[in-house]
Amino acid sequence: MTIKIDAASIKQIFPRAPQEVIDAFASKQAALDAAGITHTRTRLTDFFANIDHECAGFALKGLTENINYTAARMAAVWPNRFKNSAAVVAKYGSAPGWQKRAFDDIYGNRMGNRPGTHDGSTYIGRGGPQWTGRDGYVALAQRTGLPAVETPDVATNLDKQPEVCAAFWAWKNLNPKADVGDFTGLVKIWNGGTNGLAERKANAARIAPIVARMEGSPPTARPPVDVYAAATRKERAGVAAAAAATVTTSIGATSPQPALPKVASVVGIGFGIVAMVAAIVLIARKKQAVLANWL
């Protein structure tokens, strides 16, 4: 079983969304089920909260990023690139189309965009999650079968938003962050920083009670082993690395001609043990968090 999505709840979550989007989410639960988003209320809440921020609850015009910046706005968004609006004008001019030239430059050679092309202004934010960059559109195409690379606007199709949004969540592998309650970490993966974090958190606080009232439950009574494993992957790797380093140091300290002075070996072993214990404690805490969020 999973958390059941219904049109009335979607309307409450996204009150400004077009009816076609609401109907799509109500009828295409399978897209979210496949990504594991509907397995817990925490995942579903975080999913909706971030989409609400990214596309203004599907009210964003054309579900497409507006790149018609003023020079002042561009300087404010990228202060490390431009001292002021005059610097923007000096670099890109003010003739029609200057914003596209700017985006081609700023986003060129990033996110899979090819330098010297118009990828920067072509693969701008679209859809509920605001897919951005050529790499993102390639991933969208691979995960949904939509011709997103050749026809980027397909990401804005209202009836395709469940697939478009679920594909983004799966591509970014956001379930583990939601499972341990790391909302800030989830946002950082979503957009590369903490842009709009306060609003996203406020969205989650508003949406959580709506999701809590939805029928259904996780597909299993307790989190499966793979869910725990995904949530603690980093810490388990740390335990393994610390254990290997400790063993290597121990062997060196007890060899006929130790590679390290005895004192240094003891210190190294001590640090390795501390690192292992710290990682083990974090693993235990994350497992507790996963269990608490499995509802």
CSV table of N, CA and C in Angstrom, one decimal, residues 58-186:
chain,number,residue,atom,x,y,z
A,58,PHE,N,2.7,25.6,-9.6
A,58,PHE,CA,2.2,25.4,-11.0
A,58,PHE,C,1.5,26.7,-11.6
A,59,ALA,N,1.7,27.8,-10.9
A,59,ALA,CA,1.2,29.1,-11.4
A,59,ALA,C,2.2,29.8,-12.2
A,60,LEU,N,3.4,29.4,-12.2
A,60,LEU,CA,4.5,30.1,-13.0
A,60,LEU,C,4.1,30.1,-14.5
A,61,LYS,N,4.2,31.2,-15.1
A,61,LYS,CA,3.7,31.4,-16.5
A,61,LYS,C,4.5,30.4,-17.4
A,62,GLY,N,3.7,29.6,-18.1
A,62,GLY,CA,4.3,28.6,-19.0
A,62,GLY,C,5.2,27.6,-18.4
A,63,LEU,N,5.1,27.5,-17.0
A,63,LEU,CA,6.0,26.6,-16.3
A,63,LEU,C,7.5,26.7,-16.8
A,64,THR,N,7.9,27.9,-17.1
A,64,THR,CA,9.2,28.2,-17.7
A,64,THR,C,9.9,29.3,-17.0
A,65,GLU,N,11.1,29.2,-16.7
A,65,GLU,CA,11.9,30.2,-16.1
A,65,GLU,C,11.9,31.5,-16.9
A,66,ASN,N,11.7,32.6,-16.3
A,66,ASN,CA,11.7,33.9,-17.0
A,66,ASN,C,13.1,34.4,-17.0
A,67,ILE,N,13.7,34.5,-18.2
A,67,ILE,CA,15.1,35.0,-18.3
A,67,ILE,C,15.1,36.4,-18.8
A,68,ASN,N,14.0,37.1,-18.8
A,68,ASN,CA,14.0,38.5,-19.3
A,68,ASN,C,14.4,39.4,-18.1
A,69,TYR,N,15.6,39.2,-17.6
A,69,TYR,CA,16.1,40.0,-16.5
A,69,TYR,C,16.4,41.4,-16.9
A,70,THR,N,16.3,42.3,-16.0
A,70,THR,CA,16.9,43.6,-16.2
A,70,THR,C,18.4,43.5,-15.8
A,71,ALA,N,19.2,44.5,-16.2
A,71,ALA,CA,20.6,44.4,-15.9
A,71,ALA,C,20.8,44.5,-14.4
A,72,ALA,N,20.0,45.2,-13.7
A,72,ALA,CA,20.1,45.3,-12.2
A,72,ALA,C,19.8,44.0,-11.6
A,73,ARG,N,18.8,43.3,-12.1
A,73,ARG,CA,18.4,42.0,-11.5
A,73,ARG,C,19.5,41.0,-11.8
A,74,MET,N,20.1,41.0,-12.9
A,74,MET,CA,21.2,40.1,-13.2
A,74,MET,C,22.4,40.3,-12.3
A,75,ALA,N,22.7,41.6,-12.0
A,75,ALA,CA,23.8,41.9,-11.1
A,75,ALA,C,23.5,41.4,-9.7
A,76,ALA,N,22.2,41.5,-9.3
A,76,ALA,CA,21.8,41.1,-8.0
A,76,ALA,C,21.9,39.6,-7.8
A,77,VAL,N,21.5,38.9,-8.9
A,77,VAL,CA,21.5,37.4,-8.8
A,77,VAL,C,23.0,36.8,-8.9
A,78,TRP,N,23.8,37.5,-9.6
A,78,TRP,CA,25.2,37.0,-9.8
A,78,TRP,C,26.2,38.1,-9.3
A,79,PRO,N,26.2,38.5,-8.1
A,79,PRO,CA,27.1,39.5,-7.6
A,79,PRO,C,28.6,39.2,-7.8
A,80,ASN,N,28.9,37.9,-7.8
A,80,ASN,CA,30.3,37.6,-8.0
A,80,ASN,C,30.8,37.8,-9.4
A,81,ARG,N,29.9,37.9,-10.3
A,81,ARG,CA,30.2,38.1,-11.7
A,81,ARG,C,30.1,39.6,-12.1
A,82,PHE,N,29.2,40.3,-11.5
A,82,PHE,CA,28.9,41.6,-12.0
A,82,PHE,C,28.9,42.6,-10.8
A,83,LYS,N,29.7,43.6,-10.8
A,83,LYS,CA,29.8,44.6,-9.8
A,83,LYS,C,28.5,45.4,-9.6
A,84,ASN,N,27.9,45.7,-10.8
A,84,ASN,CA,26.7,46.4,-10.8
A,84,ASN,C,26.0,46.3,-12.2
A,85,SER,N,24.9,46.9,-12.4
A,85,SER,CA,24.2,46.8,-13.6
A,85,SER,C,25.0,47.3,-14.8
A,86,ALA,N,25.8,48.3,-14.5
A,86,ALA,CA,26.6,48.9,-15.6
A,86,ALA,C,27.6,47.8,-16.2
A,87,ALA,N,28.1,47.0,-15.2
A,87,ALA,CA,29.0,45.9,-15.7
A,87,ALA,C,28.3,44.9,-16.6
A,88,VAL,N,27.0,44.7,-16.3
A,88,VAL,CA,26.2,43.7,-17.1
A,88,VAL,C,26.0,44.3,-18.5
A,89,VAL,N,25.7,45.6,-18.6
A,89,VAL,CA,25.5,46.3,-19.8
A,89,VAL,C,26.8,46.3,-20.6
A,90,ALA,N,27.9,46.5,-19.9
A,90,ALA,CA,29.2,46.6,-20.6
A,90,ALA,C,29.5,45.3,-21.3
A,91,LYS,N,29.1,44.2,-20.7
A,91,LYS,CA,29.5,42.9,-21.2
A,91,LYS,C,28.5,42.4,-22.3
A,92,TYR,N,27.2,42.6,-22.1
A,92,TYR,CA,26.2,42.0,-23.0
A,92,TYR,C,25.4,43.1,-23.8
A,93,GLY,N,25.6,44.4,-23.5
A,93,GLY,CA,24.9,45.4,-24.2
A,93,GLY,C,23.4,45.4,-23.7
A,94,SER,N,22.6,46.1,-24.5
A,94,SER,CA,21.2,46.3,-24.1
A,94,SER,C,20.3,46.1,-25.3
A,95,ALA,N,20.8,45.6,-26.4
A,95,ALA,CA,20.0,45.3,-27.6
A,95,ALA,C,19.1,44.1,-27.4
A,96,PRO,N,18.0,44.0,-28.1
A,96,PRO,CA,17.1,42.9,-27.9
A,96,PRO,C,17.9,41.5,-28.0
A,97,GLY,N,17.6,40.6,-27.0
A,97,GLY,CA,18.2,39.3,-27.0
A,97,GLY,C,19.5,39.3,-26.2
A,98,TRP,N,19.8,40.4,-25.5
A,98,TRP,CA,21.0,40.4,-24.7
A,98,TRP,C,20.9,39.3,-23.5
A,99,GLN,N,19.7,39.1,-23.0
A,99,GLN,CA,19.5,38.2,-21.9
A,99,GLN,C,19.9,36.7,-22.4
A,100,LYS,N,19.5,36.4,-23.6
A,100,LYS,CA,19.9,35.1,-24.1
A,100,LYS,C,21.4,34.9,-24.2
A,101,ARG,N,22.1,36.0,-24.7
A,101,ARG,CA,23.5,35.9,-24.7
A,101,ARG,C,24.1,35.8,-23.4
A,102,ALA,N,23.5,36.4,-22.4
A,102,ALA,CA,24.0,36.4,-21.0
A,102,ALA,C,23.9,35.0,-20.5
A,103,PHE,N,22.7,34.3,-20.7
A,103,PHE,CA,22.5,33.0,-20.2
A,103,PHE,C,23.4,32.0,-20.9
A,104,ASP,N,23.6,32.2,-22.2
A,104,ASP,CA,24.5,31.3,-22.9
A,104,ASP,C,25.9,31.3,-22.3
A,105,ASP,N,26.3,32.5,-21.9
A,105,ASP,CA,27.6,32.7,-21.3
A,105,ASP,C,27.7,32.2,-19.8
A,106,ILE,N,26.7,32.6,-19.0
A,106,ILE,CA,26.7,32.3,-17.6
A,106,ILE,C,26.5,30.8,-17.4
A,107,TYR,N,25.6,30.2,-18.1
A,107,TYR,CA,25.4,28.7,-18.0
A,107,TYR,C,26.2,27.8,-18.9
A,108,GLY,N,27.0,28.5,-19.8
A,108,GLY,CA,27.8,27.7,-20.7
A,108,GLY,C,28.8,26.9,-20.0
A,109,ASN,N,29.1,25.6,-20.5
A,109,ASN,CA,30.1,24.8,-19.8
A,109,ASN,C,29.7,24.4,-18.4
A,110,ARG,N,28.4,24.4,-18.1
A,110,ARG,CA,27.9,23.9,-16.8
A,110,ARG,C,26.7,23.1,-17.0
A,111,MET,N,26.5,22.2,-16.1
A,111,MET,CA,25.3,21.3,-16.1
A,111,MET,C,25.1,20.6,-17.5
A,112,GLY,N,26.2,20.3,-18.1
A,112,GLY,CA,26.2,19.6,-19.4
A,112,GLY,C,26.0,20.5,-20.6
A,113,ASN,N,25.9,21.8,-20.3
A,113,ASN,CA,25.7,22.7,-21.4
A,113,ASN,C,27.1,22.9,-22.2
A,114,ARG,N,27.0,22.9,-23.5
A,114,ARG,CA,28.2,22.9,-24.3
A,114,ARG,C,28.6,24.4,-24.6
A,115,PRO,N,29.9,24.7,-24.3
A,115,PRO,CA,30.4,26.0,-24.5
A,115,PRO,C,30.3,26.4,-26.0
A,116,GLY,N,30.0,27.7,-26.2
A,116,GLY,CA,29.9,28.1,-27.6
A,116,GLY,C,28.6,27.8,-28.3
A,117,THR,N,27.7,27.3,-27.5
A,117,THR,CA,26.3,27.0,-28.1
A,117,THR,C,25.3,27.8,-27.4
A,118,HIS,N,24.0,27.6,-27.7
A,118,HIS,CA,22.9,28.3,-27.1
A,118,HIS,C,22.3,27.4,-26.0
A,119,ASP,N,23.0,26.4,-25.5
A,119,ASP,CA,22.5,25.5,-24.5
A,119,ASP,C,22.0,26.3,-23.3
A,120,GLY,N,22.8,27.3,-22.9
A,120,GLY,CA,22.5,28.0,-21.6
A,120,GLY,C,21.2,28.7,-21.6
A,121,SER,N,20.8,29.2,-22.8
A,121,SER,CA,19.4,29.9,-22.9
A,121,SER,C,18.4,28.9,-23.4
A,122,THR,N,18.8,27.7,-23.8
A,122,THR,CA,17.8,26.7,-24.3
A,122,THR,C,17.3,25.9,-23.1
A,123,TYR,N,18.2,25.3,-22.3
A,123,TYR,CA,17.9,24.4,-21.3
A,123,TYR,C,17.7,25.1,-20.0
A,124,ILE,N,16.8,26.1,-19.9
A,124,ILE,CA,16.5,26.8,-18.7
A,124,ILE,C,15.5,26.1,-17.9
A,125,GLY,N,15.1,26.6,-16.7
A,125,GLY,CA,14.2,25.9,-15.8
A,125,GLY,C,12.8,25.7,-16.4
A,126,ARG,N,12.4,24.5,-16.4
A,126,ARG,CA,11.0,24.2,-16.9
A,126,ARG,C,10.4,23.1,-16.0
A,127,GLY,N,9.0,23.1,-16.1
A,127,GLY,CA,8.3,22.1,-15.4
A,127,GLY,C,8.2,22.4,-13.9
A,128,GLY,N,7.5,21.5,-13.2
A,128,GLY,CA,7.3,21.7,-11.7
A,128,GLY,C,8.6,21.8,-11.0
A,129,PRO,N,9.6,20.9,-11.3
A,129,PRO,CA,10.9,20.9,-10.5
A,129,PRO,C,11.8,22.0,-11.1
A,130,GLN,N,11.5,22.6,-12.2
A,130,GLN,CA,12.4,23.5,-12.9
A,130,GLN,C,13.7,22.7,-13.4
A,131,TRP,N,13.5,21.8,-14.2
A,131,TRP,CA,14.7,21.1,-14.8
A,131,TRP,C,15.6,22.1,-15.5
A,132,THR,N,16.9,22.1,-15.3
A,132,THR,CA,17.8,23.0,-15.8
A,132,THR,C,19.1,22.4,-16.3
A,133,GLY,N,19.6,22.8,-17.4
A,133,GLY,CA,20.8,22.3,-17.9
A,133,GLY,C,20.6,21.1,-18.9
A,134,ARG,N,21.5,21.0,-19.8
A,134,ARG,CA,21.4,19.9,-20.8
A,134,ARG,C,21.4,18.5,-20.2
A,135,ASP,N,22.3,18.4,-19.2
A,135,ASP,CA,22.3,17.1,-18.5
A,135,ASP,C,21.0,16.7,-17.9
A,136,GLY,N,20.3,17.7,-17.3
A,136,GLY,CA,19.0,17.5,-16.7
A,136,GLY,C,18.0,17.1,-17.8
A,137,TYR,N,18.0,17.7,-18.9
A,137,TYR,CA,17.0,17.4,-20.0
A,137,TYR,C,17.3,16.0,-20.6
A,138,VAL,N,18.6,15.6,-20.6
A,138,VAL,CA,19.0,14.3,-21.1
A,138,VAL,C,18.4,13.2,-20.1
A,139,ALA,N,18.6,13.5,-18.8
A,139,ALA,CA,18.1,12.6,-17.7
A,139,ALA,C,16.5,12.5,-17.8
A,140,LEU,N,15.9,13.7,-18.0
A,140,LEU,CA,14.4,13.7,-18.1
A,140,LEU,C,14.0,12.8,-19.3
A,141,ALA,N,14.7,12.9,-20.4
A,141,ALA,CA,14.3,12.1,-21.6
A,141,ALA,C,14.5,10.6,-21.3
A,142,GLN,N,15.6,10.3,-20.6
A,142,GLN,CA,15.9,8.9,-20.4
A,142,GLN,C,14.9,8.3,-19.4
A,143,ARG,N,14.5,9.1,-18.4
A,143,ARG,CA,13.6,8.5,-17.4
A,143,ARG,C,12.1,8.5,-17.7
A,144,THR,N,11.7,9.4,-18.7
A,144,THR,CA,10.3,9.5,-19.1
A,144,THR,C,10.0,9.1,-20.5
A,145,GLY,N,11.0,9.1,-21.4
A,145,GLY,CA,10.8,8.8,-22.8
A,145,GLY,C,10.3,10.0,-23.5
A,146,LEU,N,10.2,11.2,-22.8
A,146,LEU,CA,9.8,12.4,-23.5
A,146,LEU,C,11.0,13.0,-24.3
A,147,PRO,N,10.7,13.6,-25.4
A,147,PRO,CA,11.8,14.1,-26.3
A,147,PRO,C,12.3,15.5,-25.7
A,148,ALA,N,12.8,15.4,-24.5
A,148,ALA,CA,13.1,16.7,-23.8
A,148,ALA,C,14.3,17.4,-24.3
A,149,VAL,N,15.3,16.7,-24.9
A,149,VAL,CA,16.5,17.3,-25.4
A,149,VAL,C,16.2,18.1,-26.7
A,150,GLU,N,15.4,17.4,-27.6
A,150,GLU,CA,15.0,18.0,-28.9
A,150,GLU,C,13.9,19.0,-28.7
A,151,THR,N,13.0,18.8,-27.8
A,151,THR,CA,11.9,19.7,-27.6
A,151,THR,C,11.7,20.0,-26.1
A,152,PRO,N,12.6,20.9,-25.6
A,152,PRO,CA,12.6,21.2,-24.1
A,152,PRO,C,11.2,21.6,-23.6
A,153,ASP,N,10.4,22.2,-24.4
A,153,ASP,CA,9.1,22.7,-23.8
A,153,ASP,C,8.2,21.5,-23.4
A,154,VAL,N,8.5,20.3,-23.8
A,154,VAL,CA,7.7,19.1,-23.4
A,154,VAL,C,7.7,19.0,-21.9
A,155,ALA,N,8.7,19.5,-21.2
A,155,ALA,CA,8.8,19.5,-19.8
A,155,ALA,C,7.7,20.3,-19.1
A,156,THR,N,7.0,21.2,-19.9
A,156,THR,CA,6.0,22.0,-19.4
A,156,THR,C,4.6,21.5,-19.6
A,157,ASN,N,4.5,20.4,-20.3
A,157,ASN,CA,3.1,19.8,-20.6
A,157,ASN,C,2.4,19.6,-19.2
A,158,LEU,N,1.2,20.2,-19.1
A,158,LEU,CA,0.5,20.1,-17.8
A,158,LEU,C,0.1,18.6,-17.5
A,159,ASP,N,-0.3,17.9,-18.5
A,159,ASP,CA,-0.7,16.5,-18.2
A,159,ASP,C,0.5,15.6,-17.9
A,160,LYS,N,1.7,16.0,-18.1
A,160,LYS,CA,2.9,15.2,-17.9
A,160,LYS,C,3.6,15.6,-16.6
A,161,GLN,N,3.1,16.5,-15.8
A,161,GLN,CA,3.8,16.9,-14.6
A,161,GLN,C,4.1,15.8,-13.6
A,162,PRO,N,3.2,14.9,-13.3
A,162,PRO,CA,3.5,13.8,-12.4
A,162,PRO,C,4.8,13.1,-12.8
A,163,GLU,N,4.9,12.7,-14.1
A,163,GLU,CA,6.1,12.0,-14.6
A,163,GLU,C,7.3,12.9,-14.6
A,164,VAL,N,7.2,14.2,-15.0
A,164,VAL,CA,8.3,15.2,-15.0
A,164,VAL,C,8.8,15.4,-13.6
A,165,CYS,N,7.9,15.5,-12.6
A,165,CYS,CA,8.3,15.8,-11.2
A,165,CYS,C,8.9,14.6,-10.6
A,166,ALA,N,8.3,13.4,-10.8
A,166,ALA,CA,8.8,12.2,-10.2
A,166,ALA,C,10.2,11.8,-10.7
A,167,ALA,N,10.4,12.1,-12.0
A,167,ALA,CA,11.7,11.8,-12.6
A,167,ALA,C,12.8,12.6,-12.0
A,168,PHE,N,12.5,13.9,-11.7
A,168,PHE,CA,13.5,14.8,-11.1
A,168,PHE,C,13.9,14.3,-9.7
A,169,TRP,N,12.9,13.9,-8.9
A,169,TRP,CA,13.1,13.4,-7.6
A,169,TRP,C,14.0,12.1,-7.6
A,170,ALA,N,13.7,11.2,-8.5
A,170,ALA,CA,14.4,10.0,-8.7
A,170,ALA,C,15.8,10.3,-9.2
A,171,TRP,N,16.0,11.2,-10.1
A,171,TRP,CA,17.3,11.5,-10.7
A,171,TRP,C,18.2,12.1,-9.6
A,172,LYS,N,17.7,12.9,-8.7
A,172,LYS,CA,18.5,13.5,-7.7
A,172,LYS,C,18.6,12.6,-6.4
A,173,ASN,N,17.9,11.4,-6.5
A,173,ASN,CA,18.0,10.5,-5.4
A,173,ASN,C,17.7,11.1,-4.0
A,174,LEU,N,16.5,11.7,-3.9
A,174,LEU,CA,16.1,12.5,-2.7
A,174,LEU,C,15.4,11.7,-1.6
A,175,ASN,N,15.1,10.4,-1.9
A,175,ASN,CA,14.4,9.6,-0.8
A,175,ASN,C,15.3,9.5,0.4
A,176,PRO,N,16.6,9.2,0.3
A,176,PRO,CA,17.4,9.1,1.5
A,176,PRO,C,17.4,10.3,2.4
A,177,LYS,N,17.4,11.5,1.8
A,177,LYS,CA,17.5,12.8,2.5
A,177,LYS,C,16.1,13.0,3.3
A,178,ALA,N,15.0,12.7,2.6
A,178,ALA,CA,13.7,12.8,3.2
A,178,ALA,C,13.6,11.8,4.3
A,179,ASP,N,14.1,10.6,4.1
A,179,ASP,CA,13.9,9.5,5.1
A,179,ASP,C,14.6,9.9,6.5
A,180,VAL,N,15.7,10.6,6.4
A,180,VAL,CA,16.4,11.0,7.7
A,180,VAL,C,16.0,12.3,8.2
A,181,GLY,N,15.0,13.0,7.5
A,181,GLY,CA,14.6,14.3,7.9
A,181,GLY,C,15.5,15.4,7.7
A,182,ASP,N,16.4,15.2,6.7
A,182,ASP,CA,17.4,16.3,6.3
A,182,ASP,C,16.8,17.2,5.2
A,183,PHE,N,15.9,18.0,5.6
A,183,PHE,CA,15.3,18.9,4.6
A,183,PHE,C,16.2,19.8,3.9
A,184,THR,N,17.1,20.4,4.7
A,184,THR,CA,18.1,21.4,4.2
A,184,THR,C,19.0,20.6,3.2
A,185,GLY,N,19.5,19.4,3.6
A,185,GLY,CA,20.3,18.7,2.7
A,185,GLY,C,19.6,18.3,1.4
A,186,LEU,N,18.3,18.1,1.5
A,186,LEU,CA,17.5,17.8,0.3
A,186,LEU,C,17.4,19.0,-0.6
